[in-house]
CSV table of C-alpha atoms and ligand atoms in Angstrom, one decimal:
chain,number,residue,atom,x,y,z
A,1,MET,CA,-1.2,-13.8,-10.3
A,2,SER,CA,-0.3,-16.2,-7.5
A,3,PHE,CA,2.0,-15.1,-4.7
A,4,VAL,CA,5.1,-17.2,-5.2
A,5,PRO,CA,7.3,-17.6,-2.2
A,6,THR,CA,10.9,-16.6,-3.1
A,7,THR,CA,14.3,-18.0,-2.2
A,8,LEU,CA,15.6,-14.4,-2.4
A,9,VAL,CA,16.1,-13.1,1.1
A,10,PRO,CA,15.9,-9.4,2.0
A,11,PRO,CA,19.0,-7.8,3.5
A,12,THR,CA,19.2,-7.4,7.3
A,13,ALA,CA,22.3,-5.2,7.7
A,14,HIS,CA,20.3,-2.0,8.1
A,15,LEU,CA,18.7,-3.4,11.3
A,16,THR,CA,21.8,-2.6,13.2
A,17,LEU,CA,21.7,1.1,12.2
A,18,PRO,CA,21.3,3.3,15.3
A,19,PHE,CA,17.7,4.3,14.3
A,20,PHE,CA,16.5,0.9,15.6
A,21,GLY,CA,16.3,-0.8,19.0
A,22,ASP,CA,16.6,-4.5,19.8
A,23,GLU,CA,12.9,-4.9,19.6
A,24,HIS,CA,12.8,-3.7,16.0
A,25,GLU,CA,15.6,-6.0,14.9
A,26,ALA,CA,13.8,-9.0,16.6
A,27,LEU,CA,10.5,-8.0,14.9
A,28,ALA,CA,12.1,-7.9,11.4
A,29,ARG,CA,14.1,-11.2,12.0
A,30,ASP,CA,10.9,-13.0,13.2
A,31,LEU,CA,8.8,-11.6,10.3
A,32,LEU,CA,11.2,-12.8,7.6
A,33,PRO,CA,10.6,-16.6,7.9
A,34,TRP,CA,6.9,-16.0,8.4
A,35,ALA,CA,6.5,-14.0,5.3
A,36,ALA,CA,8.6,-16.3,3.3
A,37,ALA,CA,6.5,-19.3,4.3
A,38,GLN,CA,3.1,-17.9,3.2
A,39,VAL,CA,1.5,-19.2,0.0
A,40,VAL,CA,-1.6,-17.1,-1.0
A,41,ASP,CA,-3.5,-17.4,-4.3
A,42,GLU,CA,-3.6,-13.7,-5.4
A,43,HIS,CA,-5.7,-14.2,-8.6
A,44,ASP,CA,-8.7,-12.4,-6.9
A,45,ASP,CA,-7.4,-9.3,-5.1
A,46,ARG,CA,-10.4,-9.0,-2.8
A,47,ALA,CA,-10.3,-12.7,-1.7
A,48,ALA,CA,-6.5,-12.5,-1.4
A,49,CYS,CA,-6.8,-9.4,0.8
A,50,ARG,CA,-9.2,-11.1,3.1
A,51,ASP,CA,-6.8,-14.2,3.3
A,52,TRP,CA,-3.9,-11.9,4.1
A,53,VAL,CA,-5.7,-10.1,6.8
A,54,GLN,CA,-6.7,-13.4,8.4
A,55,ARG,CA,-3.1,-14.6,8.2
A,56,LEU,CA,-1.6,-11.3,9.4
A,57,GLY,CA,-4.1,-11.3,12.3
A,58,ALA,CA,-3.4,-14.9,13.3
A,59,GLY,CA,0.4,-14.3,13.0
A,60,GLY,CA,0.0,-11.5,15.5
A,61,TRP,CA,1.5,-8.9,13.0
A,62,LEU,CA,-1.7,-6.7,13.0
A,63,ARG,CA,-1.1,-6.0,16.7
A,64,TYR,CA,1.4,-3.4,15.5
A,65,CYS,CA,-1.4,-1.4,13.9
A,66,VAL,CA,-3.0,-0.5,17.3
A,67,PRO,CA,-1.7,0.6,20.7
A,68,ALA,CA,-1.2,-1.9,23.6
A,69,ALA,CA,-4.2,-0.5,25.4
A,70,ALA,CA,-6.4,-1.9,22.6
A,71,GLY,CA,-4.5,-5.2,22.2
A,72,GLY,CA,-1.5,-3.9,20.3
A,73,ALA,CA,2.0,-5.2,20.5
A,74,LEU,CA,3.6,-2.0,21.6
A,75,GLU,CA,2.5,0.9,23.9
A,76,ARG,CA,2.1,3.3,21.0
A,77,LEU,CA,1.9,3.1,17.2
A,78,ASP,CA,5.6,2.7,16.5
A,79,SER,CA,6.7,4.2,13.2
A,80,ARG,CA,9.9,2.1,13.0
A,81,ALA,CA,7.9,-1.2,13.5
A,82,LEU,CA,5.4,-0.1,10.8
A,83,VAL,CA,8.2,0.8,8.4
A,84,LEU,CA,10.0,-2.6,9.0
A,85,LEU,CA,6.8,-4.6,8.7
A,86,ARG,CA,5.8,-3.0,5.5
A,87,GLU,CA,9.3,-3.2,4.0
A,88,THR,CA,9.5,-6.9,4.6
A,89,LEU,CA,5.9,-7.7,3.6
A,90,ALA,CA,6.3,-5.7,0.4
A,91,PHE,CA,9.5,-7.5,-0.5
A,92,HIS,CA,7.4,-10.8,-0.5
A,93,SER,CA,4.0,-9.6,-1.6
A,94,PRO,CA,2.8,-6.0,-2.3
A,95,LEU,CA,-0.7,-7.2,-1.6
A,96,ALA,CA,0.3,-8.5,1.8
A,97,ASP,CA,1.8,-5.1,2.5
A,98,PHE,CA,-1.4,-3.4,1.3
A,99,ALA,CA,-3.6,-5.6,3.6
A,100,PHE,CA,-1.4,-4.8,6.5
A,101,ALA,CA,-1.2,-1.1,5.8
A,102,MET,CA,-4.9,-0.5,5.4
A,103,GLN,CA,-5.6,-2.0,8.9
A,104,GLY,CA,-3.3,0.7,10.3
A,105,LEU,CA,-4.3,3.6,8.1
A,106,GLY,CA,-8.0,2.7,8.3
A,107,SER,CA,-8.0,2.6,12.1
A,108,GLY,CA,-5.3,5.2,12.7
A,109,ALA,CA,-7.7,8.1,13.3
A,110,ILE,CA,-9.5,5.9,16.0
A,111,THR,CA,-6.2,5.3,17.7
A,112,LEU,CA,-5.4,9.1,17.7
A,113,ALA,CA,-8.8,10.4,18.6
A,114,GLY,CA,-11.4,7.7,19.4
A,115,THR,CA,-13.3,7.5,22.7
A,116,ALA,CA,-12.5,4.5,24.9
A,117,GLU,CA,-15.7,2.9,23.7
A,118,GLN,CA,-14.8,3.4,20.0
A,119,GLN,CA,-11.3,2.1,20.6
A,120,SER,CA,-12.5,-1.1,22.3
A,121,ARG,CA,-15.2,-1.7,19.6
A,122,TYR,CA,-12.9,-1.4,16.6
A,123,LEU,CA,-9.2,-1.5,17.5
A,124,ARG,CA,-9.2,-5.0,19.0
A,125,ALA,CA,-11.0,-6.4,16.0
A,126,VAL,CA,-8.6,-4.7,13.7
A,127,ALA,CA,-5.6,-6.2,15.6
A,128,SER,CA,-7.0,-9.7,15.3
A,129,GLY,CA,-8.1,-9.4,11.6
A,130,GLU,CA,-11.7,-9.8,12.6
A,131,LYS,CA,-12.7,-6.4,11.1
A,132,ILE,CA,-11.2,-4.9,7.9
A,133,ALA,CA,-10.6,-1.1,8.1
A,134,ALA,CA,-10.6,1.7,5.5
A,135,PHE,CA,-9.7,5.4,5.3
A,136,ALA,CA,-12.1,7.5,3.3
A,137,LEU,CA,-10.8,11.0,2.5
A,138,SER,CA,-10.6,11.5,-1.2
A,139,GLU,CA,-13.4,12.7,-3.5
A,140,PRO,CA,-13.7,13.2,-7.2
A,141,GLN,CA,-13.1,16.9,-6.8
A,142,ALA,CA,-10.9,16.7,-3.7
A,143,GLY,CA,-7.8,14.6,-4.0
A,144,SER,CA,-4.7,16.6,-3.1
A,145,ASP,CA,-6.9,19.5,-2.1
A,146,VAL,CA,-8.6,17.8,0.9
A,147,ALA,CA,-10.2,21.0,2.2
A,148,ALA,CA,-12.3,21.1,-1.0
A,149,MET,CA,-14.3,18.0,-0.1
A,150,ALA,CA,-18.0,18.2,-0.5
A,151,LEU,CA,-19.4,15.1,1.3
A,152,ARG,CA,-21.9,16.8,3.6
A,153,ALA,CA,-22.6,15.7,7.2
A,154,GLN,CA,-25.6,17.3,8.9
A,155,PRO,CA,-27.1,16.8,12.3
A,156,ALA,CA,-30.2,14.6,12.1
A,157,ALA,CA,-32.5,13.0,14.7
A,158,ASN,CA,-30.4,11.0,17.1
A,159,GLY,CA,-27.2,11.5,15.0
A,160,TRP,CA,-25.9,12.5,11.6
A,161,ARG,CA,-27.0,12.3,8.0
A,162,LEU,CA,-24.3,12.0,5.3
A,163,ASP,CA,-24.8,12.9,1.6
A,164,GLY,CA,-22.2,12.8,-1.2
A,165,GLU,CA,-19.4,10.5,-2.3
A,166,LYS,CA,-15.8,9.4,-1.7
A,167,THR,CA,-13.6,7.7,-4.3
A,168,TRP,CA,-10.3,5.9,-4.6
A,169,ILE,CA,-11.1,4.3,-1.4
A,170,SER,CA,-8.8,1.3,-0.6
A,171,ASN,CA,-10.6,-1.7,0.8
A,172,GLY,CA,-13.9,-0.1,-0.5
A,173,GLY,CA,-16.5,-2.7,-0.6
A,174,LEU,CA,-14.4,-5.0,1.4
A,175,ALA,CA,-14.0,-3.1,4.7
A,176,ASP,CA,-16.2,-3.7,7.8
A,177,PHE,CA,-15.9,0.1,8.6
A,178,TYR,CA,-14.7,3.3,7.1
A,179,CYS,CA,-13.1,6.4,8.9
A,180,VAL,CA,-14.9,8.9,6.8
A,181,PHE,CA,-14.2,12.7,6.6
A,182,ALA,CA,-17.1,15.0,5.8
A,183,LYS,CA,-18.0,18.8,5.8
A,184,THR,CA,-19.8,19.9,8.8
A,185,GLU,CA,-19.2,23.6,8.1
A,186,PRO,CA,-19.3,23.9,4.3
A,187,ASP,CA,-17.8,27.4,4.2
A,188,ALA,CA,-15.1,26.9,6.7
A,189,GLY,CA,-12.6,25.1,4.5
A,190,ALA,CA,-10.1,22.9,6.4
A,191,ARG,CA,-11.7,24.0,9.7
A,192,GLY,CA,-15.1,22.7,8.8
A,193,ILE,CA,-14.4,19.0,8.5
A,194,THR,CA,-15.3,16.2,10.9
A,195,ALA,CA,-14.5,12.6,11.1
A,196,PHE,CA,-17.0,9.7,11.4
A,197,ILE,CA,-16.8,5.9,11.8
A,198,VAL,CA,-19.2,4.5,9.3
A,199,ASP,CA,-20.0,0.7,9.6
A,200,ALA,CA,-20.2,-1.0,6.2
A,201,GLY,CA,-23.9,-1.9,6.8
A,202,ALA,CA,-24.9,1.7,7.5
A,203,PRO,CA,-28.2,2.5,5.8
A,204,GLY,CA,-27.7,4.8,2.8
A,205,LEU,CA,-24.1,3.7,2.1
A,206,ASP,CA,-23.4,2.0,-1.3
A,207,THR,CA,-19.9,0.6,-1.8
A,208,SER,CA,-20.7,-1.6,-4.9
A,209,GLU,CA,-18.8,0.5,-7.5
A,210,HIS,CA,-15.3,-1.2,-7.7
A,211,ILE,CA,-12.5,0.4,-9.5
A,212,ALA,CA,-10.0,-1.9,-11.3
A,213,LEU,CA,-6.4,-0.8,-11.1
A,214,MET,CA,-3.2,-1.7,-13.1
A,215,ALA,CA,-1.9,-3.7,-10.1
A,216,PRO,CA,-4.1,-5.7,-7.7
A,217,HIS,CA,-5.6,-3.4,-5.0
A,218,PRO,CA,-9.2,-3.5,-3.9
A,219,LEU,CA,-10.6,0.0,-4.5
A,220,ALA,CA,-14.1,1.5,-4.8
A,221,THR,CA,-16.3,4.6,-4.9
A,222,LEU,CA,-18.5,5.1,-1.8
A,223,ARG,CA,-22.0,6.8,-2.3
A,224,PHE,CA,-23.8,8.2,0.7
A,225,GLU,CA,-27.5,9.0,0.1
A,226,GLY,CA,-29.2,10.0,3.3
A,227,CYS,CA,-26.7,7.7,5.1
A,228,THR,CA,-27.7,7.9,8.8
A,229,LEU,CA,-25.3,7.4,11.6
A,230,PRO,CA,-25.7,7.4,15.4
A,231,ALA,CA,-24.4,10.4,17.4
A,232,ASP,CA,-21.6,8.2,18.7
A,233,ALA,CA,-20.2,7.7,15.2
A,234,GLN,CA,-18.5,11.1,15.4
A,235,LEU,CA,-14.7,10.6,15.7
A,236,GLY,CA,-12.7,13.3,17.5
A,237,GLU,CA,-13.6,16.9,17.8
A,238,ARG,CA,-16.3,18.5,15.6
A,239,ASN,CA,-14.6,20.4,12.8
A,240,GLY,CA,-11.3,18.8,13.8
A,241,GLY,CA,-11.3,16.4,11.0
A,242,PHE,CA,-8.7,17.9,8.8
A,243,LYS,CA,-6.0,18.0,11.3
A,244,LEU,CA,-6.9,14.4,12.4
A,245,ALA,CA,-6.5,13.3,8.8
A,246,MET,CA,-3.2,15.0,8.5
A,247,ARG,CA,-1.9,13.5,11.8
A,248,THR,CA,-3.0,10.1,10.6
A,249,LEU,CA,-1.1,10.6,7.3
A,250,ASP,CA,1.9,11.8,9.1
A,251,ILE,CA,2.3,8.4,10.6
A,252,PHE,CA,1.5,6.3,7.6
A,253,ARG,CA,3.3,8.3,5.0
A,254,ALA,CA,6.7,7.1,6.3
A,255,SER,CA,5.3,3.6,6.2
A,256,VAL,CA,4.5,4.0,2.4
A,257,ALA,CA,8.1,4.8,2.1
A,258,GLY,CA,8.8,1.5,3.9
A,259,ALA,CA,6.7,-0.3,1.4
A,260,ALA,CA,8.5,1.3,-1.6
A,261,LEU,CA,11.7,0.3,0.0
A,262,GLY,CA,10.7,-3.4,0.2
A,263,MET,CA,9.7,-3.3,-3.4
A,264,ALA,CA,12.9,-1.6,-4.4
A,265,ARG,CA,15.1,-4.1,-2.5
A,266,ARG,CA,13.2,-7.0,-4.2
A,267,ALA,CA,13.8,-5.5,-7.6
A,268,LEU,CA,17.5,-5.1,-6.7
A,269,ALA,CA,17.8,-8.6,-5.5
A,270,GLU,CA,16.1,-9.9,-8.7
A,271,ALA,CA,18.4,-7.9,-10.8
A,272,VAL,CA,21.5,-9.2,-9.0
A,273,ALA,CA,20.3,-12.8,-9.3
A,274,HIS,CA,19.5,-12.4,-13.0
A,275,ALA,CA,22.8,-10.6,-13.8
A,276,GLN,CA,24.8,-13.4,-12.1
A,277,SER,CA,23.0,-16.2,-14.0
A,278,ARG,CA,22.3,-14.7,-17.5
A,279,ARG,CA,25.1,-15.5,-19.9
A,280,MET,CA,25.9,-13.4,-23.0
A,281,PHE,CA,29.0,-12.8,-25.2
A,282,GLY,CA,30.8,-15.6,-23.3
A,283,GLN,CA,30.4,-14.1,-19.8
A,284,THR,CA,27.6,-13.3,-17.4
A,285,LEU,CA,25.6,-10.1,-17.5
A,286,ALA,CA,27.2,-9.2,-14.1
A,287,ASP,CA,30.7,-9.3,-15.6
A,288,PHE,CA,29.9,-6.1,-17.7
A,289,GLN,CA,31.0,-2.9,-16.2
A,290,LEU,CA,27.8,-1.4,-17.6
A,291,THR,CA,25.8,-3.7,-15.4
A,292,GLN,CA,28.0,-3.1,-12.4
A,293,ALA,CA,27.4,0.7,-12.8
A,294,LYS,CA,23.7,0.2,-12.9
A,295,LEU,CA,23.6,-2.1,-9.9
A,296,GLY,CA,25.7,0.5,-8.0
A,297,GLU,CA,23.3,3.2,-8.9
A,298,MET,CA,20.4,1.1,-7.8
A,299,ALA,CA,21.9,0.3,-4.5
A,300,ALA,CA,22.6,3.9,-3.7
A,301,LEU,CA,19.1,5.0,-4.7
A,302,VAL,CA,17.8,2.2,-2.3
A,303,ASP,CA,20.0,3.4,0.6
A,304,ALA,CA,19.1,7.0,0.1
A,305,GLY,CA,15.4,6.2,0.4
A,306,ALA,CA,16.1,3.9,3.3
A,307,LEU,CA,18.0,6.5,5.4
A,308,LEU,CA,15.3,9.1,5.0
A,309,THR,CA,12.6,6.5,5.8
A,310,TYR,CA,14.3,5.3,8.9
A,311,ARG,CA,15.1,8.9,10.0
A,312,ALA,CA,11.4,10.0,9.6
A,313,ALA,CA,10.2,7.0,11.6
A,314,TRP,CA,12.8,7.5,14.3
A,315,LEU,CA,12.1,11.2,14.6
A,316,ARG,CA,8.4,10.5,15.3
A,317,ASP,CA,9.0,7.7,17.7
A,318,ASP,CA,11.6,9.7,19.6
A,319,ALA,CA,9.3,12.8,19.9
A,320,GLU,CA,6.3,10.6,21.0
A,321,ALA,CA,8.5,9.0,23.7
A,322,ARG,CA,9.5,12.4,24.9
A,323,GLY,CA,6.0,13.8,24.6
A,324,ASP,CA,7.5,16.6,22.4
A,325,ALA,CA,4.6,18.1,20.5
A,326,SER,CA,6.8,20.9,19.1
A,327,ALA,CA,8.5,18.4,16.9
A,328,ALA,CA,5.3,18.0,14.8
A,329,PRO,CA,6.3,20.2,11.8
A,330,THR,CA,9.8,18.6,11.6
A,331,ILE,CA,8.1,15.1,11.6
A,332,SER,CA,5.7,16.0,8.9
A,333,ALA,CA,8.5,17.4,6.7
A,334,ALA,CA,10.7,14.4,7.3
A,335,ALA,CA,7.8,12.0,6.5
A,336,ALA,CA,7.1,13.9,3.3
A,337,MET,CA,10.8,13.7,2.2
A,338,ALA,CA,10.9,10.0,3.0
A,339,LYS,CA,7.7,9.2,1.0
A,340,MET,CA,8.7,11.3,-1.9
A,341,THR,CA,12.3,10.0,-2.2
A,342,ALA,CA,11.7,6.3,-1.4
A,343,THR,CA,8.7,5.9,-3.8
A,344,GLU,CA,10.4,8.0,-6.6
A,345,ASN,CA,13.7,6.1,-6.2
A,346,ALA,CA,11.9,2.7,-6.0
A,347,GLN,CA,10.2,3.5,-9.4
A,348,ARG,CA,13.7,4.1,-10.9
A,349,VAL,CA,15.3,1.0,-9.4
A,350,ILE,CA,12.4,-1.2,-10.6
A,351,ASP,CA,12.6,0.3,-14.0
A,352,MET,CA,16.4,-0.3,-14.1
A,353,ALA,CA,15.8,-3.9,-12.8
A,354,LEU,CA,13.3,-4.5,-15.6
A,355,GLN,CA,15.7,-3.1,-18.2
A,356,LEU,CA,18.4,-5.5,-17.0
A,357,HIS,CA,16.0,-8.4,-17.5
A,358,GLY,CA,15.6,-7.5,-21.1
A,359,GLY,CA,12.5,-9.2,-22.8
A,360,LEU,CA,11.8,-11.2,-19.7
A,361,GLY,CA,11.2,-7.9,-17.9
A,362,VAL,CA,8.0,-7.2,-19.8
A,363,LYS,CA,6.8,-10.8,-19.7
A,364,VAL,CA,3.6,-11.1,-17.6
A,365,GLY,CA,4.4,-13.2,-14.6
A,366,THR,CA,8.0,-12.1,-14.1
A,367,LYS,CA,8.5,-10.5,-10.7
A,368,VAL,CA,10.0,-7.2,-12.0
A,369,GLU,CA,7.0,-6.8,-14.4
A,370,SER,CA,4.5,-7.0,-11.5
A,371,LEU,CA,6.7,-4.7,-9.4
A,372,TYR,CA,6.8,-2.3,-12.2
A,373,ARG,CA,2.9,-2.0,-12.0
A,374,ASP,CA,2.8,-2.4,-8.1
A,375,ILE,CA,5.1,0.6,-7.4
A,376,ARG,CA,3.3,3.1,-9.6
A,377,SER,CA,0.4,4.0,-7.2
A,378,LEU,CA,2.7,4.6,-4.3
A,379,ARG,CA,3.9,7.9,-6.0
A,380,ILE,CA,0.2,9.0,-5.9
A,381,TYR,CA,-1.6,7.6,-2.9
A,382,GLU,CA,-1.4,9.2,0.7
A,383,GLY,CA,-0.3,12.4,-0.9
A,384,ALA,CA,1.2,12.5,-4.4
A,385,THR,CA,4.9,13.4,-4.9
A,386,GLU,CA,3.9,17.0,-5.7
A,387,VAL,CA,2.0,17.3,-2.4
A,388,GLN,CA,5.1,16.1,-0.6
A,389,GLN,CA,7.1,18.7,-2.4
A,390,LEU,CA,4.6,21.3,-1.2
A,391,ILE,CA,4.7,20.2,2.4
A,392,ILE,CA,8.6,20.2,2.3
A,393,GLY,CA,8.7,23.6,0.5
A,394,LYS,CA,6.4,25.2,3.1
A,395,ALA,CA,8.6,23.8,5.9
A,396,VAL,CA,11.7,25.1,4.1
A,397,LEU,CA,10.2,28.6,4.0
A,398,LYS,CA,9.2,28.4,7.7
A,399,GLY,CA,12.7,27.3,8.6
A,400,THR,CA,11.6,23.9,9.9
A,401,VAL,CA,14.0,22.1,7.5
A,402,GLY,CA,16.9,22.9,5.3
B,501,LIG,N1,-0.7,18.0,11.5
B,501,LIG,C1,-1.6,18.7,12.1
B,501,LIG,N2,-2.1,19.8,11.6
B,501,LIG,C2,-1.8,20.1,10.3
B,501,LIG,C3,-1.0,19.3,9.5
B,501,LIG,C4,-0.4,18.2,10.2
B,501,LIG,N3,0.5,17.3,9.5
B,501,LIG,N4,-0.9,19.8,8.3
B,501,LIG,C5,-1.6,21.0,8.2
B,501,LIG,N5,-2.2,21.1,9.5
B,501,LIG,C6,-3.1,22.2,9.9
B,501,LIG,C7,-2.4,23.6,9.6
B,501,LIG,O1,-1.6,24.0,10.7
B,501,LIG,C8,-3.6,24.4,9.5
B,501,LIG,O2,-4.1,24.8,10.8
B,501,LIG,P1,-4.8,26.2,11.1
B,501,LIG,O3,-6.2,26.2,10.4
B,501,LIG,O4,-5.0,26.1,12.6
B,501,LIG,O5,-3.9,27.2,10.6
B,501,LIG,C9,-4.7,23.5,8.8
B,501,LIG,O6,-4.3,22.2,9.2
B,501,LIG,C10,-4.7,23.7,7.3
B,501,LIG,O7,-3.4,23.5,6.8
B,501,LIG,P2,-2.9,24.0,5.4
B,501,LIG,O8,-3.3,25.4,5.2
B,501,LIG,O9,-1.6,23.6,5.1
B,501,LIG,O10,-4.0,23.1,4.3
B,501,LIG,P3,-4.1,23.1,2.8
B,501,LIG,O11,-5.6,23.1,2.5
B,501,LIG,O12,-3.2,24.0,2.2
B,501,LIG,O13,-3.7,21.6,2.5
B,501,LIG,C11,-2.1,19.8,2.0
B,501,LIG,C12,-2.4,21.1,2.7
B,501,LIG,C13,-2.0,20.0,0.5
B,501,LIG,C14,-0.7,19.3,2.4
B,501,LIG,C15,-3.1,18.7,2.3
B,501,LIG,O14,-4.4,19.0,1.8
B,501,LIG,C16,-2.7,17.3,1.9
B,501,LIG,O15,-1.9,16.6,2.6
B,501,LIG,N6,-3.2,16.8,0.7
B,501,LIG,C17,-3.0,15.5,0.3
B,501,LIG,C18,-4.0,14.6,0.9
B,501,LIG,C19,-3.7,13.2,0.7
B,501,LIG,O16,-2.7,12.7,1.2
B,501,LIG,N7,-4.7,12.4,0.1
B,501,LIG,C20,-4.6,11.0,0.0
B,501,LIG,C21,-5.6,10.4,0.8
B,501,LIG,S1,-5.2,8.8,1.5
B,501,LIG,S2,-4.9,7.7,0.0
């Protein structure tokens, strides 16, 4: 499917909410015309992703995926900027959003825990679009249960040796490097995991098994057979990998909510445009109270997701600016609430938009039809809805929220 620029414009009223500063409003307003002007052939998802990364790099947008010290646009990774970027990109093209998001998620652990040398080697290239990044956490028997991972990392001459596999890896086979999480203490559960930076050309790494999805999204299984890494490939503390993965996800889960929001806003805009132009029984679809009630429900679902998303992003940015580490549990729970609510609500909104389109809604090539497929994986990746419920539930029991 080709990415077709739309004449529909995303709303901007939310940019004046107190969650955002002038810099966020300016960022979103600058991105709108840029995103609307891009024309990318998306028939081949891998080629399209490369194209989007190049464009996003050249446009300066990937600079929001890294901190200023490494060529980034802002001093720190700014959750509100990430949310607004993903929301706007997803409104136009879910694949553009994906290409952007993976640069951030795939390099986030290097931003959080990389040495100065690792940061300068990888982050600048991520920000320019010169290197494509990936985050490799999941395994066939360790999806939601991260601590159950089996990929083994053992000390070897001059470095490390990795044996095992990762799967469901976004940008697998496309990335220039992977942030890989592996067991360094097999019996220590979550406390026995270490992160590594693995270059795509590492000996013993096979990324050739691609996985086809219902919506365009480059994905692969990674096989490590005696994969050798230099000692300086270790990322962060030995056995500190689980917490590093969780801290990385805490940042990007709120941005998944932003992407869901962009798709939901697009579905609502498509539904409104269709309802106002489609004639039936001597009036437009929009003239029926039944339609008005549906649109009202959709708008409220979008806003509910939006407010939780912006709050989660603001909470993190505010705590970072104040250097308040004690806010971490509140931030995790807020990000989980945002991710769960925005993705679930977006699925409902898109389904309602599709229903309002009638037969056109299921015709391949209609925007709501592709959105219906695009949104589905967001309820699963970066922590399924059920994992978010678990995180929120634990926080409720601890008195962190509720
Ligand atoms: N930030 C920092 N530390 C965290 C943390 C966070 N957000 N969440 C948990 N931790 C710490 C805990 O405090 C605990 O530390 P101690 O060992 O010092 O007590 C440790 O990590 C283990 O935490 P917990 O016991 O909660 O881990 P579980 O094995 O029960 O796993 C879930 C918790 C299910 C929440 C976790 O495995 C998860 O997020 N799963 C989903 C993974 C995912 O998103 N996959 C998608 C991959 S990207 S597409």
